[in-house]
GROMACS .gro file of C-alpha atoms in nm:
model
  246
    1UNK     CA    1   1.388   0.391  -0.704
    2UNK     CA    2   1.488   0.492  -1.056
    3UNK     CA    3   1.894   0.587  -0.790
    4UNK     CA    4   1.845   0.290  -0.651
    5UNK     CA    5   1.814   0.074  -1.055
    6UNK     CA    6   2.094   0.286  -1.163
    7UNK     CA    7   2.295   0.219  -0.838
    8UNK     CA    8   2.230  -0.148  -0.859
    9UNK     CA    9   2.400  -0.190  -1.224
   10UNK     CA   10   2.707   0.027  -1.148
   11UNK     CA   11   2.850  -0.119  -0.857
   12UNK     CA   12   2.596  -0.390  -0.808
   13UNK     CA   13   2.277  -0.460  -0.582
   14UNK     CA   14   2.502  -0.520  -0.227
   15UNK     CA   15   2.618  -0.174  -0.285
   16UNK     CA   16   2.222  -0.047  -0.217
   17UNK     CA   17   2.271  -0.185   0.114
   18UNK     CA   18   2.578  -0.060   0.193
   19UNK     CA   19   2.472   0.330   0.128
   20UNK     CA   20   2.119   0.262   0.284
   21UNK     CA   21   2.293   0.189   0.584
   22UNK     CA   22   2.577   0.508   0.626
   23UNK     CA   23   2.261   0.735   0.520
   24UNK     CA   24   2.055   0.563   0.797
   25UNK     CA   25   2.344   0.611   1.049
   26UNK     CA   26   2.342   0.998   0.920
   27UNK     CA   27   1.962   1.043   0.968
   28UNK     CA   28   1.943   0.893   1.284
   29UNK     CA   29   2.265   1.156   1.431
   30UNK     CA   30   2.025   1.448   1.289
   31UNK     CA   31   1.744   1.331   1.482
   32UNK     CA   32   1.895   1.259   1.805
   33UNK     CA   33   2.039   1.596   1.765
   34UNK     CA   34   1.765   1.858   1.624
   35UNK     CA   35   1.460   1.656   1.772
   36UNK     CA   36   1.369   1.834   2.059
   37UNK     CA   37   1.225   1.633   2.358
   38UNK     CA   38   0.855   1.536   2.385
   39UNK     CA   39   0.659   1.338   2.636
   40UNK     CA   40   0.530   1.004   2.441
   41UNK     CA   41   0.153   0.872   2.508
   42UNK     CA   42   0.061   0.706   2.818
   43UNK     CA   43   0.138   0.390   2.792
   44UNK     CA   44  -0.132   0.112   2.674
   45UNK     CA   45  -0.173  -0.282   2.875
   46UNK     CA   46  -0.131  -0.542   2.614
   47UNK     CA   47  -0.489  -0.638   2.775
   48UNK     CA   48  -0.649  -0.310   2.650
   49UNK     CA   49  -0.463  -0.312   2.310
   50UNK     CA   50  -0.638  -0.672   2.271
   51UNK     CA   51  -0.996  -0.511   2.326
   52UNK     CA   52  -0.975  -0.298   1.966
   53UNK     CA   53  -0.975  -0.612   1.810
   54UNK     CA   54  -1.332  -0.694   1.989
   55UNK     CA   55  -1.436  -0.409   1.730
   56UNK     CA   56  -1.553  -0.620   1.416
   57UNK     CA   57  -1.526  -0.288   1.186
   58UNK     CA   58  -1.121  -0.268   1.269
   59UNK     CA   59  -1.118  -0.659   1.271
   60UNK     CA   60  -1.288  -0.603   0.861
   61UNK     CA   61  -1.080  -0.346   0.824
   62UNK     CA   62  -0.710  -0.483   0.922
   63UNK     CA   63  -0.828  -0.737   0.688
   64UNK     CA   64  -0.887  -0.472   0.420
   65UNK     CA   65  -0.529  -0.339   0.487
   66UNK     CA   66  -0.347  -0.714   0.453
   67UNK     CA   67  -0.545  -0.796   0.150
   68UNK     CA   68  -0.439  -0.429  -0.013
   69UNK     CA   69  -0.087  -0.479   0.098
   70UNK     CA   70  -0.044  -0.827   0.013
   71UNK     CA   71  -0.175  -0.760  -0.334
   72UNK     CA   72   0.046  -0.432  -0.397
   73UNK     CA   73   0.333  -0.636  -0.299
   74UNK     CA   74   0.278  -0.967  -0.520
   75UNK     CA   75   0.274  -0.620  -0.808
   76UNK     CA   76   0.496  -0.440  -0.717
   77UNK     CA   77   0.772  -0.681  -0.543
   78UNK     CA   78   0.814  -0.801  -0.905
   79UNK     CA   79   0.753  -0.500  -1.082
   80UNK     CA   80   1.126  -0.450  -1.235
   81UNK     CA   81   1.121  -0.780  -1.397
   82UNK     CA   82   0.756  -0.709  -1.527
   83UNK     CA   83   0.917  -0.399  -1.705
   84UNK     CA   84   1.187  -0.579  -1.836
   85UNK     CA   85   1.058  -0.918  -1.975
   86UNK     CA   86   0.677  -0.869  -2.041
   87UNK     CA   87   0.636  -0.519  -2.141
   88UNK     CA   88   0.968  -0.522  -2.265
   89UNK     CA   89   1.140  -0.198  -2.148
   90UNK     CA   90   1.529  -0.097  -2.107
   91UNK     CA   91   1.684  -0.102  -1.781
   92UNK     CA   92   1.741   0.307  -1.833
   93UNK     CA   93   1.381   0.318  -1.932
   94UNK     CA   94   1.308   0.136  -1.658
   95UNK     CA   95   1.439   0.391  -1.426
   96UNK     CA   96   1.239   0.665  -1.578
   97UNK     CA   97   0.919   0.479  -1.534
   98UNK     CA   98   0.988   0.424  -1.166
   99UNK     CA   99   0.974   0.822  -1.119
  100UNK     CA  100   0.707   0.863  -1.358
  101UNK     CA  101   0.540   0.608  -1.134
  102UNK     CA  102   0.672   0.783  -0.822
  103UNK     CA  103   0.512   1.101  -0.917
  104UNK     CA  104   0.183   0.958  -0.976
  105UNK     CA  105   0.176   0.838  -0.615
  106UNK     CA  106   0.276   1.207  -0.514
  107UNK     CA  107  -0.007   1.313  -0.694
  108UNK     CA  108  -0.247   1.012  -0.516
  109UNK     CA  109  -0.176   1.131  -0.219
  110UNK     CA  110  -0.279   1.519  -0.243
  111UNK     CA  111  -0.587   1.409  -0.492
  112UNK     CA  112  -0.674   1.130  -0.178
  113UNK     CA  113  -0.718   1.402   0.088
  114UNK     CA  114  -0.918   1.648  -0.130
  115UNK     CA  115  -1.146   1.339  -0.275
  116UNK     CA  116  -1.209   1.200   0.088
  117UNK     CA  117  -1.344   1.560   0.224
  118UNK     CA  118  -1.574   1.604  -0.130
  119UNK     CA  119  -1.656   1.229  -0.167
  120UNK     CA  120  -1.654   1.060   0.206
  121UNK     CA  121  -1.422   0.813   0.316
  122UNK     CA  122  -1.659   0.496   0.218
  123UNK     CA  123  -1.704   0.637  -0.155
  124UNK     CA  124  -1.315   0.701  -0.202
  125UNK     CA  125  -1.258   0.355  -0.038
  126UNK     CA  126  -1.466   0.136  -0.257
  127UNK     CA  127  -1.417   0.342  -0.568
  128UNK     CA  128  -1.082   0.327  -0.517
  129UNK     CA  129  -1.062  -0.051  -0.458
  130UNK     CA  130  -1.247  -0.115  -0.754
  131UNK     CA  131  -1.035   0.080  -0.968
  132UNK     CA  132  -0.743  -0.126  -0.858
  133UNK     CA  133  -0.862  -0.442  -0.883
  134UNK     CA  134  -1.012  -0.366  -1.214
  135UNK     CA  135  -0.661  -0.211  -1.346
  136UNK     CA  136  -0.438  -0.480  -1.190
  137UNK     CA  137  -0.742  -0.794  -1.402
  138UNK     CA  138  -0.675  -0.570  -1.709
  139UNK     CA  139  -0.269  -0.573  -1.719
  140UNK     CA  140  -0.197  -0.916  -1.811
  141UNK     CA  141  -0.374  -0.879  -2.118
  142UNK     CA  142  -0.245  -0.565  -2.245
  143UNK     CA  143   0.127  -0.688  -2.205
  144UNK     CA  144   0.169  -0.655  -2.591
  145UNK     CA  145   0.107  -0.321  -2.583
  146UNK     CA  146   0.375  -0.139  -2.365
  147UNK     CA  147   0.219   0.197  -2.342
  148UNK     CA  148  -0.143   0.082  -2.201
  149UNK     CA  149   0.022  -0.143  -2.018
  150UNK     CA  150   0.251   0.152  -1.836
  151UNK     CA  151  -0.074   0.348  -1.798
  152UNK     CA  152  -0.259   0.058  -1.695
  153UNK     CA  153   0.016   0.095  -1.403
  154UNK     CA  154   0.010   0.438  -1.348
  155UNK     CA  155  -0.358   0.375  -1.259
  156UNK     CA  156  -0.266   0.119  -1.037
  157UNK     CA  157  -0.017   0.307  -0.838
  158UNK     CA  158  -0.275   0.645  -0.858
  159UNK     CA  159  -0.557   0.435  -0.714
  160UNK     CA  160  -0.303   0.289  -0.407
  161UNK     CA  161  -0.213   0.634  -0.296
  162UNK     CA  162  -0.549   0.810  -0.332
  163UNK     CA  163  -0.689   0.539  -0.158
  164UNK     CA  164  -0.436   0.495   0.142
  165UNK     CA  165  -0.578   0.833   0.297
  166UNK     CA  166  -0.929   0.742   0.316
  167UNK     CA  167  -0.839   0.427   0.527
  168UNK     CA  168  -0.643   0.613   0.804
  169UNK     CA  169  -0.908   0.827   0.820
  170UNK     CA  170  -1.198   0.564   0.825
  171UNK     CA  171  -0.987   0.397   1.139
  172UNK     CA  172  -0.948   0.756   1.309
  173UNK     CA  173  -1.319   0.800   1.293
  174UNK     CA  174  -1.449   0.417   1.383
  175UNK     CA  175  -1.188   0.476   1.688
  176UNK     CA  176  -1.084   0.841   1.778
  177UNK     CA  177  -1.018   0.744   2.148
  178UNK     CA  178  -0.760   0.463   2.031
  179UNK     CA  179  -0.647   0.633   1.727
  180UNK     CA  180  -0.267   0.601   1.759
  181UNK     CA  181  -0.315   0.213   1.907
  182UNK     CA  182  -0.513   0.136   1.567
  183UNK     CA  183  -0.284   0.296   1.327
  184UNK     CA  184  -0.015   0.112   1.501
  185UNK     CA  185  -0.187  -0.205   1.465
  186UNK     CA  186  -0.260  -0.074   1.102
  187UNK     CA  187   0.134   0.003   1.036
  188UNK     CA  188   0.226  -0.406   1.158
  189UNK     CA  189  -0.050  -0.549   0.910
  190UNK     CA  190   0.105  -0.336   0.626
  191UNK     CA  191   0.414  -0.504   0.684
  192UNK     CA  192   0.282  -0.835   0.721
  193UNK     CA  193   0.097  -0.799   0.416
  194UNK     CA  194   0.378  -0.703   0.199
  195UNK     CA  195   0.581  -1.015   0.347
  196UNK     CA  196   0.317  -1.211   0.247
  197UNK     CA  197   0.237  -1.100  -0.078
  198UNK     CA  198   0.619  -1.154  -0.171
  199UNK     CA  199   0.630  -1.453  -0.091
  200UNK     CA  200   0.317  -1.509  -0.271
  201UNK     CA  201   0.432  -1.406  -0.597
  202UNK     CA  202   0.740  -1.579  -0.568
  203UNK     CA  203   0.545  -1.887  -0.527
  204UNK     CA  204   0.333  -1.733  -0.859
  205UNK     CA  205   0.675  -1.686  -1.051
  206UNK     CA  206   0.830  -2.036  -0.957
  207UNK     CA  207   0.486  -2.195  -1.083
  208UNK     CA  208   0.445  -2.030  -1.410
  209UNK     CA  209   0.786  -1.960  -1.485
  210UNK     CA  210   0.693  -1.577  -1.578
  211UNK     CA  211   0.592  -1.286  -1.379
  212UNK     CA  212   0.292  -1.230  -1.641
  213UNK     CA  213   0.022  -1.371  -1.418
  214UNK     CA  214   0.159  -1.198  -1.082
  215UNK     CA  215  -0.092  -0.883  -1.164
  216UNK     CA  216  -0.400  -1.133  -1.149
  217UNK     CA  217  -0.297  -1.311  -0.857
  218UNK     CA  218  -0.289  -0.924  -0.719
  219UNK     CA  219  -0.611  -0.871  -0.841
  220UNK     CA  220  -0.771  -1.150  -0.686
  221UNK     CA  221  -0.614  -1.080  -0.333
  222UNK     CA  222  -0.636  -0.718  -0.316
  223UNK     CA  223  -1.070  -0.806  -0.486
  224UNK     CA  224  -1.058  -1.003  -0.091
  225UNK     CA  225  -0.979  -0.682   0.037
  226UNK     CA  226  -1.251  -0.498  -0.139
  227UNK     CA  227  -1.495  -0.782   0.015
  228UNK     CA  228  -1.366  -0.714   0.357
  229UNK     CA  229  -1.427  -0.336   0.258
  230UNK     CA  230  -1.791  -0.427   0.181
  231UNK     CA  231  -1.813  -0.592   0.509
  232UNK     CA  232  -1.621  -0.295   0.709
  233UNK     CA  233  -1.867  -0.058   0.591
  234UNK     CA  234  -2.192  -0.277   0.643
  235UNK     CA  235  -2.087  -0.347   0.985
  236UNK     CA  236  -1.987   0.014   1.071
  237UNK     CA  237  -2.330   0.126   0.928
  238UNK     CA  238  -2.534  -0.106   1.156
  239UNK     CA  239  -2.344   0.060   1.483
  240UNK     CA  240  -2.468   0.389   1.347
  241UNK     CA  241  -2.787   0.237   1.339
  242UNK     CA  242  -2.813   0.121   1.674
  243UNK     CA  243  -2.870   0.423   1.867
  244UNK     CA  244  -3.145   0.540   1.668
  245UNK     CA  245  -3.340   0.204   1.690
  246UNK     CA  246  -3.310   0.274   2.098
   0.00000   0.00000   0.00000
C-alpha cells in the first residue's frame, strides 16, 4: 500500500492499474510454468453445495463473515482520506502508516494461530470481535488526537487479523467433511461484504459530507456480526448437546 500511495502521486492512480496488470500477466507465466500438476477435488452438485447452508451454525456464521467484511471495508475503503482530512496526516506520512499498519496485520496473523490453540476458537472469536467493535466506537472521538487515533487503528487492524484465523478454523471444525466447499462459500461472502460495505460508506460520506462518522457506521455493522457470532456459537453448542441428551 504505502508503493501503491507513492505510485499513485507520481504518475497518477491509472498508472496502479496499469503495473497491477503486467505483474499479474508475469505471475500467472510463473505459475503455469513451475506449478506442477495436481488432481483437483471431486467435483461437488450445486444440489449438495446447497445442503451446507441447511447447517444454521455456517448460515450464523457466513453472516458473521459479511457483517466483519462489510464493516472492515466501510473503514478501511476510506481509510486514506481518514488519514488525510480527520487525523490530519501527510500524504508521505500516510504511506508510512500503511506499513506500520501492514505489519501489525503480519503480526495478527501469527499471534491469531497461537491465541486460537491456548484460548479456543469461540474465546478468540468473541474477544476479538469485541475488541473491534469497541476500537472502531472509540475512533471518531479521538480524531483530535492523531496519535491515539493511529493506535486506536493499529488495534483495529491487530484485532481483524488475529481474529480471521479463528473463523476458518471454527468452519473447518463445524464441517470437516465439506471443509473446502465452506471456505469457498466463506471466500464469496468476503467479497460480497467488502462490496457492500463500500458502497455503504460511500453512501455514509455523501450524507455527512466527511468520512469522520464512517468508523461508527463500521462499528455498528461489524457489532451485527458479533450478534451473529453469539448466535453461531449458541447454536453450535446445542448440536454438541444433542448426543448426550440421547
Amino acid at each position: 500500500m504505502p508503493i501503491g500511495i507513492a505510485i499513485a502521486g507520481w504518475l497518477g492512480w491509472q498508472a496502479i492499474f496499469l503495473i497491477l496488470g503486467l505483474f499479474s500477466l508475469l505471475v500467472m507465466v510463473v505459475i503455469f510454468r513451475r506449478f506442477p500438476k495436481i488432481e483437483g477435488d471431486a467435483p461437488v452438485s450445486f444440489k449438495d453445495q446447497l445442503k451446507v447452508l441447511g447447517n444454521l451454525v455456517i448460515v450464523s456464521g457466513l453472516f458473521l463473515t459479511f457483517f466483519r467484511e462489510s464493516g472492515n471495508s466501510v473503514m478501511f475503503t476510506y481509510l486514506t482520506p481518514f488519514l488525510q482530512s480527520i487525523l490530519q496526516m501527510k500524504l508521505s506520512t500516510v504511506g508510512m502508516l500503511m506499513l506500520v499498519f501492514g505489519i501489525f496485520g503480519v503480526i495478527g496473523s501469527r499471534l491469531g494461530g497461537f491465541v486460537v490453540d491456548k484460548w479456543g476458537v469461540v474465546r478468540m472469536i468473541l474477544i476479538g470481535l469485541a475488541v473491534h467493535v469497541v476500537s472502531l466506537a472509540l475512533l471518531p472521538l479521538f480524531s483530535s488526537l492523531p496519535a491515539i487515533g493511529c493506535l486506536l487503528i493499529a488495534v483495529i487492524v491487530l484485532a481483524m487479523f488475529t481474529t480471521a484465523p479463528a473463523i476458518q478454523t471454527f468452519f473447518i471444525q463445524q464441517a470437516p467433511q465439506s471443509a473446502n466447499l465452506v471456505l469457498s462459500l466463506q471466500t464469496s461472502i468476503i467479497h460480497l461484504g467488502l462490496a457492500a460495505g463500500a458502497g455503504a460508506g460511500g453512501v455514509m460520506v455523501n450524507a455527512a459530507s466527511t468520512v469522520l462518522y464512517n468508523p461508527w457506521l463500521a462499528s455498528l455493522i461489524v457489532g451485527l456480526g458479533l450478534v451473529a457470532a453469539l448466535a453461531c456459537v449458541s447454536l453450535s453448542g446445542r448440536n454438541d448437546a444433542k448426543p448426550a441428551q440421547n
